[in-house]
GROMACS .gro file of C-alpha atoms in nm:
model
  292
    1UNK     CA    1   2.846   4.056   2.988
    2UNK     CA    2   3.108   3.758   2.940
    3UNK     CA    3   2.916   3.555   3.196
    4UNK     CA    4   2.619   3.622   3.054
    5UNK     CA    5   2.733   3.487   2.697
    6UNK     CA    6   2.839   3.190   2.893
    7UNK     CA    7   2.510   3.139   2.998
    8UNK     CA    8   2.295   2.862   2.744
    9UNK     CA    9   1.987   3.055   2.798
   10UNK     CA   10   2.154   3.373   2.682
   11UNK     CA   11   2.302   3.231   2.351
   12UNK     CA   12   1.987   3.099   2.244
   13UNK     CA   13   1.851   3.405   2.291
   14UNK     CA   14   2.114   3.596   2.083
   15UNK     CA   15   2.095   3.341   1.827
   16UNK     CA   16   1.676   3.343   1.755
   17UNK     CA   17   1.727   3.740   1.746
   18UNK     CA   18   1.964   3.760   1.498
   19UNK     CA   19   1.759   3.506   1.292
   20UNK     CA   20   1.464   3.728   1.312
   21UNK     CA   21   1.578   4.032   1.366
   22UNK     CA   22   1.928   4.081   1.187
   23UNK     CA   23   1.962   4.386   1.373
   24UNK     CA   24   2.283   4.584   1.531
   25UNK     CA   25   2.062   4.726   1.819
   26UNK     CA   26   2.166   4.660   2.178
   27UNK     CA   27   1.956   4.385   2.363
   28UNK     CA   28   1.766   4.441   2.754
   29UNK     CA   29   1.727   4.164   2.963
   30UNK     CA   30   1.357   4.279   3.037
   31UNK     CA   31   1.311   3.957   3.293
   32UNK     CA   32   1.513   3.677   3.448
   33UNK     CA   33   1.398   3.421   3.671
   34UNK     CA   34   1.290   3.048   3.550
   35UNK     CA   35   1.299   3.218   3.236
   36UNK     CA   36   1.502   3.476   3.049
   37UNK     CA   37   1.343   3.736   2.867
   38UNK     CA   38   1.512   3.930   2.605
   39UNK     CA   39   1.415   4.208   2.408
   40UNK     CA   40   1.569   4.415   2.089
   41UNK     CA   41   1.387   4.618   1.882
   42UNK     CA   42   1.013   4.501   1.857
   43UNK     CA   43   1.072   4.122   1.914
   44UNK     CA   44   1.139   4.020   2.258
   45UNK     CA   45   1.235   3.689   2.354
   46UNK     CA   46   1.137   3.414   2.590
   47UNK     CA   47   1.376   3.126   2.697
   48UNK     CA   48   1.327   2.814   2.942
   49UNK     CA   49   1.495   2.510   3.023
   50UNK     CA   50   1.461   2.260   2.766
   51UNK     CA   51   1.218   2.047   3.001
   52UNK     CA   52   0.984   2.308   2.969
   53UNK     CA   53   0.883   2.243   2.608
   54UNK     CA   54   0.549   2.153   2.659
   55UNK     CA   55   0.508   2.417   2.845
   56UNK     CA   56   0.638   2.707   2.538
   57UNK     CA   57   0.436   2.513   2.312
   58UNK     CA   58   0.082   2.553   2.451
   59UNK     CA   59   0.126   2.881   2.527
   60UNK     CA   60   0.226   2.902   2.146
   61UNK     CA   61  -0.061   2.699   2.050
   62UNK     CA   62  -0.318   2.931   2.301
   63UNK     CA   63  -0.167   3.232   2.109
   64UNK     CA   64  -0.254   3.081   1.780
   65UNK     CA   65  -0.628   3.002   1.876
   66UNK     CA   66  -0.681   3.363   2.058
   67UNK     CA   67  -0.564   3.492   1.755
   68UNK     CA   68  -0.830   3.362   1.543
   69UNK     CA   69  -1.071   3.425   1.775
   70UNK     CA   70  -0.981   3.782   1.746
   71UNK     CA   71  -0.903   3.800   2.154
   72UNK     CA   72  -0.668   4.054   2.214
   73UNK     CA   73  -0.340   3.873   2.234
   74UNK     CA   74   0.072   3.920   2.257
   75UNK     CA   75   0.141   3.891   1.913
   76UNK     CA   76   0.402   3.586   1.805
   77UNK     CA   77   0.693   3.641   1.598
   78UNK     CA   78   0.843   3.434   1.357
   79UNK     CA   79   0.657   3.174   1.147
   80UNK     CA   80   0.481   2.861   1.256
   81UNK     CA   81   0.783   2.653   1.397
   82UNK     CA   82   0.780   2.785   1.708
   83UNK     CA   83   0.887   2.662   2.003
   84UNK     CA   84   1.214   2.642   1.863
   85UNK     CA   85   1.472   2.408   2.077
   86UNK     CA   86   1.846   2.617   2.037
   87UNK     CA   87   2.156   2.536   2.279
   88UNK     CA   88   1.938   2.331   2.453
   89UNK     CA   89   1.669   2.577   2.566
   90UNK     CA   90   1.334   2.615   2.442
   91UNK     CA   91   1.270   2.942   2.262
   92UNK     CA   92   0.966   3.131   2.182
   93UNK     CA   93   0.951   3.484   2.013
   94UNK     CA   94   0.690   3.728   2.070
   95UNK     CA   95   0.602   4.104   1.949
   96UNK     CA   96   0.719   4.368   2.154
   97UNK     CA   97   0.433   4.638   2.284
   98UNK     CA   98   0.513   4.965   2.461
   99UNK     CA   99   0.315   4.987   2.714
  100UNK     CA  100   0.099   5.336   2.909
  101UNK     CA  101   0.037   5.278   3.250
  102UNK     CA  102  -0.102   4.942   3.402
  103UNK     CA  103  -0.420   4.727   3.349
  104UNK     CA  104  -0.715   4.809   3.545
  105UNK     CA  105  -0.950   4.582   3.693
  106UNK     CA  106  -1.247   4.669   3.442
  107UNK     CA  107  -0.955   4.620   3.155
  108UNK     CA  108  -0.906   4.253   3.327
  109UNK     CA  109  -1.280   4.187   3.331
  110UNK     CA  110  -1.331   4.322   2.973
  111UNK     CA  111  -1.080   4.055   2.868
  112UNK     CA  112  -1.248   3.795   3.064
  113UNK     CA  113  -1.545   3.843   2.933
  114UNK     CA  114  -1.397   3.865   2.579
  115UNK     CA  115  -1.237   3.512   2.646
  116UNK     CA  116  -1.577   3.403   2.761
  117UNK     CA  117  -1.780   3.565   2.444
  118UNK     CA  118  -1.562   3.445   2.169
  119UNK     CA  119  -1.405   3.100   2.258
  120UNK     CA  120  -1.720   2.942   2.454
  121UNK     CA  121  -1.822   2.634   2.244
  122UNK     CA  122  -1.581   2.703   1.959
  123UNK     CA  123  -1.195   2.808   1.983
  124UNK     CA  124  -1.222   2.645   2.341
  125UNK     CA  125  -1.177   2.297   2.139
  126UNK     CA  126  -0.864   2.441   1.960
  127UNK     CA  127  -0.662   2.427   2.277
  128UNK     CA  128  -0.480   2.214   2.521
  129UNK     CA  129  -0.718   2.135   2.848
  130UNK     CA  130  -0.601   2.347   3.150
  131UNK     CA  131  -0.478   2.159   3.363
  132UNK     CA  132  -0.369   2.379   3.700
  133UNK     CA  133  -0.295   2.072   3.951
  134UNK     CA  134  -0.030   1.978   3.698
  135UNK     CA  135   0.122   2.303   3.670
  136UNK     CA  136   0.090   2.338   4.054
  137UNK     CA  137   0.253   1.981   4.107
  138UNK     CA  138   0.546   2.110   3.858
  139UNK     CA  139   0.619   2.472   4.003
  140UNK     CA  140   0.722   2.278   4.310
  141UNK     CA  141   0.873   1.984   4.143
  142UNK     CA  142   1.243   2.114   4.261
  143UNK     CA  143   1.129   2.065   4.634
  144UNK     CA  144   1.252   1.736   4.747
  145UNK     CA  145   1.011   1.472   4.937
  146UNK     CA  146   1.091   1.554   5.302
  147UNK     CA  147   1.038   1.906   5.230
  148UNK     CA  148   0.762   2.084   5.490
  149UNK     CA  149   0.652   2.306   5.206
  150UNK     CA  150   0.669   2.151   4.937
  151UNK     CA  151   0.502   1.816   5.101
  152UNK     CA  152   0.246   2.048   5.172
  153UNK     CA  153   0.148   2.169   4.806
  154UNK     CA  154   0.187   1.823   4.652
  155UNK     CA  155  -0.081   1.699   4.944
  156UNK     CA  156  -0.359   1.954   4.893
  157UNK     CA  157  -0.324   1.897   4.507
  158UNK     CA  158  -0.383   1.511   4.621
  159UNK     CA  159  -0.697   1.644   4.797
  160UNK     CA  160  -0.832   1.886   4.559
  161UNK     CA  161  -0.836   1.615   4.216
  162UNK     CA  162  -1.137   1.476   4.280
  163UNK     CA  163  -1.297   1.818   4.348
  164UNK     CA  164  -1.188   1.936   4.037
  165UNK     CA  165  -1.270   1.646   3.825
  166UNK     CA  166  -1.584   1.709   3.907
  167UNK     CA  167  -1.646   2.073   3.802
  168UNK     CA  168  -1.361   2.128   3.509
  169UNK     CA  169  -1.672   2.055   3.270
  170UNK     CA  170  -1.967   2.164   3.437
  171UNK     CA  171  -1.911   2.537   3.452
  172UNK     CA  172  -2.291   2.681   3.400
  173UNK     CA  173  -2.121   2.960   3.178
  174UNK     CA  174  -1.956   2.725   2.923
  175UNK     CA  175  -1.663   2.596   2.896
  176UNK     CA  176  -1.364   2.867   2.716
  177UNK     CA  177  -0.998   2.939   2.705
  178UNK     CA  178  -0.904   3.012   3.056
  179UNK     CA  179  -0.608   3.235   3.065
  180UNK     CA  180  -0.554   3.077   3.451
  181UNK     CA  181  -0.373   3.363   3.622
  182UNK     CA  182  -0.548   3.677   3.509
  183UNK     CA  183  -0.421   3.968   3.660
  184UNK     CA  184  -0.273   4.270   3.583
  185UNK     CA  185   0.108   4.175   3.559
  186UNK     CA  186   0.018   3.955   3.268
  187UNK     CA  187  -0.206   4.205   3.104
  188UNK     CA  188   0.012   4.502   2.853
  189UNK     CA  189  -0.180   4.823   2.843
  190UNK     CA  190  -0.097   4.969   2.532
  191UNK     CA  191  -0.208   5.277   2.317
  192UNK     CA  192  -0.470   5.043   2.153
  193UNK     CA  193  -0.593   4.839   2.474
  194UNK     CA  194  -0.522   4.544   2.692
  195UNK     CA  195  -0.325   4.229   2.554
  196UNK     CA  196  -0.311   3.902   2.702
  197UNK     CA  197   0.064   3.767   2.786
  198UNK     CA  198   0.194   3.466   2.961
  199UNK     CA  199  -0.043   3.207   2.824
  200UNK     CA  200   0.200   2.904   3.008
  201UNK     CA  201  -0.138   2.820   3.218
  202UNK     CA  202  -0.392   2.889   2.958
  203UNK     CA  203  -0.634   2.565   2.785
  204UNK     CA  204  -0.952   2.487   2.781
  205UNK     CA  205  -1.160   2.512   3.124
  206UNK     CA  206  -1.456   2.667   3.306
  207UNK     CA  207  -1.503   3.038   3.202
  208UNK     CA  208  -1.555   3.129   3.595
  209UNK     CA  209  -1.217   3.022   3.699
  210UNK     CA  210  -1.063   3.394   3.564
  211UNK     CA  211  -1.293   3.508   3.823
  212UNK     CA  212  -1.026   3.377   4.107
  213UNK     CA  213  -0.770   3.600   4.046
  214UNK     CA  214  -0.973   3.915   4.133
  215UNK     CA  215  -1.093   3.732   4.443
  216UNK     CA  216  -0.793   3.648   4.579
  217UNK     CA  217  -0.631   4.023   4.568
  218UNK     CA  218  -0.900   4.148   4.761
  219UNK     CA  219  -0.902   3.846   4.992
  220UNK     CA  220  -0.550   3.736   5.022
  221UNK     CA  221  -0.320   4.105   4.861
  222UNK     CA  222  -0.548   4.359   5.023
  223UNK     CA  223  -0.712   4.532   4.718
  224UNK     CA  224  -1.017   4.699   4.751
  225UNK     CA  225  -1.292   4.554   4.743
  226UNK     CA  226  -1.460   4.758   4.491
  227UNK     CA  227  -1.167   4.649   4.266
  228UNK     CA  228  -1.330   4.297   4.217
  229UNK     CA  229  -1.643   4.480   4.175
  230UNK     CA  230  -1.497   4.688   3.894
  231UNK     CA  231  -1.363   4.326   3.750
  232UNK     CA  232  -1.714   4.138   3.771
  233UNK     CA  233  -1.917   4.445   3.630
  234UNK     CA  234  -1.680   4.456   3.313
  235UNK     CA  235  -1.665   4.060   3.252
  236UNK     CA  236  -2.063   4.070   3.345
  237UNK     CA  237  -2.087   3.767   3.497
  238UNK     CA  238  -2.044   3.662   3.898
  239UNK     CA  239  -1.956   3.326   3.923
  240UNK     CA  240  -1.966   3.371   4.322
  241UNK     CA  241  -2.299   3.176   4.367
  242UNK     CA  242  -2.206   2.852   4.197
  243UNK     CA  243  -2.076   2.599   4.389
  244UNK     CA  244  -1.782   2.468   4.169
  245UNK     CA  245  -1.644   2.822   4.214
  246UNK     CA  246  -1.504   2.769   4.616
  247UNK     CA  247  -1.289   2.488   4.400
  248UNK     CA  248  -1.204   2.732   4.167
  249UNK     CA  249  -1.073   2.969   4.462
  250UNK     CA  250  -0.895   2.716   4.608
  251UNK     CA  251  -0.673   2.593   4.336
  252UNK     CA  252  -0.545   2.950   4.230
  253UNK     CA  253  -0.476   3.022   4.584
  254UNK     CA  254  -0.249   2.686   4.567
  255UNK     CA  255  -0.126   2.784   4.229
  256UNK     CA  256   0.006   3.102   4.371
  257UNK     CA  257   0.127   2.958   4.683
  258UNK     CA  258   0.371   2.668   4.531
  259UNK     CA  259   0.462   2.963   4.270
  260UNK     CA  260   0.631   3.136   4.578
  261UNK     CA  261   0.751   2.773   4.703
  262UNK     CA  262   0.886   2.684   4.369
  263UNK     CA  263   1.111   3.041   4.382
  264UNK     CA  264   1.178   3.109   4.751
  265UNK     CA  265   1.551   3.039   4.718
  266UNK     CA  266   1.554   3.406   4.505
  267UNK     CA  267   1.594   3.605   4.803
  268UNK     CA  268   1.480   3.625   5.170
  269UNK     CA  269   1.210   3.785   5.075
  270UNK     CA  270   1.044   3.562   4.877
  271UNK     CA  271   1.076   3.299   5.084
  272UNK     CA  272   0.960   3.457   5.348
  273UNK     CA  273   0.656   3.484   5.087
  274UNK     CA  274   0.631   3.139   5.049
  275UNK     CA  275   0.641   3.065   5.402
  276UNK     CA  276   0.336   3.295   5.462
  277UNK     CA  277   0.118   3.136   5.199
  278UNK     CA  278   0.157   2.779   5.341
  279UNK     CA  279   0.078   2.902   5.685
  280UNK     CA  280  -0.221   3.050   5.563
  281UNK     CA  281  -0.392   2.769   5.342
  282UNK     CA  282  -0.201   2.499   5.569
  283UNK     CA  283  -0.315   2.627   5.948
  284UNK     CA  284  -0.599   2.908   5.864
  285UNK     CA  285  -0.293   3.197   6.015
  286UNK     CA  286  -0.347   3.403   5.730
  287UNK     CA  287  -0.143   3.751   5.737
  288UNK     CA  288  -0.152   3.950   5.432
  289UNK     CA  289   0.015   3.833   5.106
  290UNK     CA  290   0.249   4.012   4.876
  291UNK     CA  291   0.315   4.074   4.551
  292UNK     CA  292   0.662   4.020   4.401
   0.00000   0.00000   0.00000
């Protein structure tokens, strides 16, 4: 526990939760990784480094817009100052949801297609544009130049802009709030239904690119195939036939590749993970990926 207290990210965290909170209950570490998450009571806690302020405040600013566009959404906690900056962290504070099993594919799809429905052509202008390559380019920002894999990532990004430039707007099913990794560890299942969490990727982009997700656990994890049909009969749409959609694919399968470059040095095993996701994309050797 001392080191912990010693820790910046945990102090900020104590301090936001007895602000809103002002409670004598003991406090879980639920998650800890680039970010801490803490949780007492009903409010949990999210901290990052303080470069990652842009990053806390669209998802803040995503939350805001799905909220009036009555998407079910993680609910924030704590006024309308939020991201708060406290021991030199970034802080956000969301609502705490018990949870009853784990999203489904048809729950993901559902929420897809309520993304779709209600932000199309209206809340979609209330949000930041998603912007993946940058997120990708940042995830792997700690690998120096001279690094295999990270050389790697920051090259295909270089070679996917233009392709991406030139579908971001022209989705044929609008342009919405793309949540940008939908799938179901960022989806709670609670009593009442799905909720959308981790909104760090989400802005304004083409609808079908929630679609990629569902592709690449049946192409890349191993799902089951009908598991993507389960997604695409519950979002009903199939963005498969248009062309700007192999794009699509390919920039989530990057996303989720520098993701395991940008935290290989966890454990063995996850860089292992990262080390089987380059091969794949980088020399077509493609064994099965895992989830961690």
């Amino acid at each position: 526990m001392e080191e912990e207290r010693g820790d910046p990210r945990w102090r900020a965290a104590l301090e936001v939760l007895d602000r809103l909170n002002s409670s004598s209950s003991p406090t879980t570490v639920v998650r800890e990784g680039l970010s801490l998450l803490v949780r007492q009571d009903d409010v949990l806690v999210r901290v990052r480094p303080r470069n990652e302020e842009p990053v806390a405040a669209r998802e803040v600013e995503v939350a805001r817009a799905l909220l009036a566009a009555e998407v079910p959404v993680a609910a924030l906690v704590g006024g309308v100052g939020q991201p708060w900056l406290v021991e030199g962290c970034v802080v956000t504070a969301w609502r705490w949801c018990e949870t009853v099993g784990t999203a489904s594919p048809a729950h993901l799809g559902h929420l897809a297609r309520t993304l779709r429905e209600s932000t199309v052509g209206t809340h979609a202008f209330d949000v930041p544009r998603f912007d993946p390559l940058t997120a990708i380019r940042n995830a792997v920002a700690g690998a120096p130049i001279g690094d295999e894999q990270g050389d790697f990532v920051r090259r295909r990004v270089q070679d996917l802009t233009a392709d991406w430039a030139r579908i971001a707007d022209r989705d044929p099913a609008g342009t919405a709030v793309v949540h940008g990794d939908l799938h179901a560890d960022n989806v709670l299942l609670t009593a009442d239904g799905p909720l959308l969490t981790d909104l760090e990727l989400a802005g304004s982009g083409p609808c079908s690119y929630d679609t990629a997700p569902a592709v690449v656990m049946v192409e890349r994890y191993g799902d089951a195939r009908s598991s993507l049909h389960e997604f695409i009969d519950a979002q009903d749409h199939d963005p498969r036939s248009w062309h700007g959609f192999t794009t699509c694919l390919a920039v989530y399968e990057l996303w989720v590749t520098a993701w395991a470059v940008g935290v290989r040095d966890r454990s063995p095993r996850l860089a292992e993970e990262a080390a089987i996701r380059v091969r794949c994309l980088r020399d077509g050797a493609c064994e099965p990926w895992h989830l961690h």
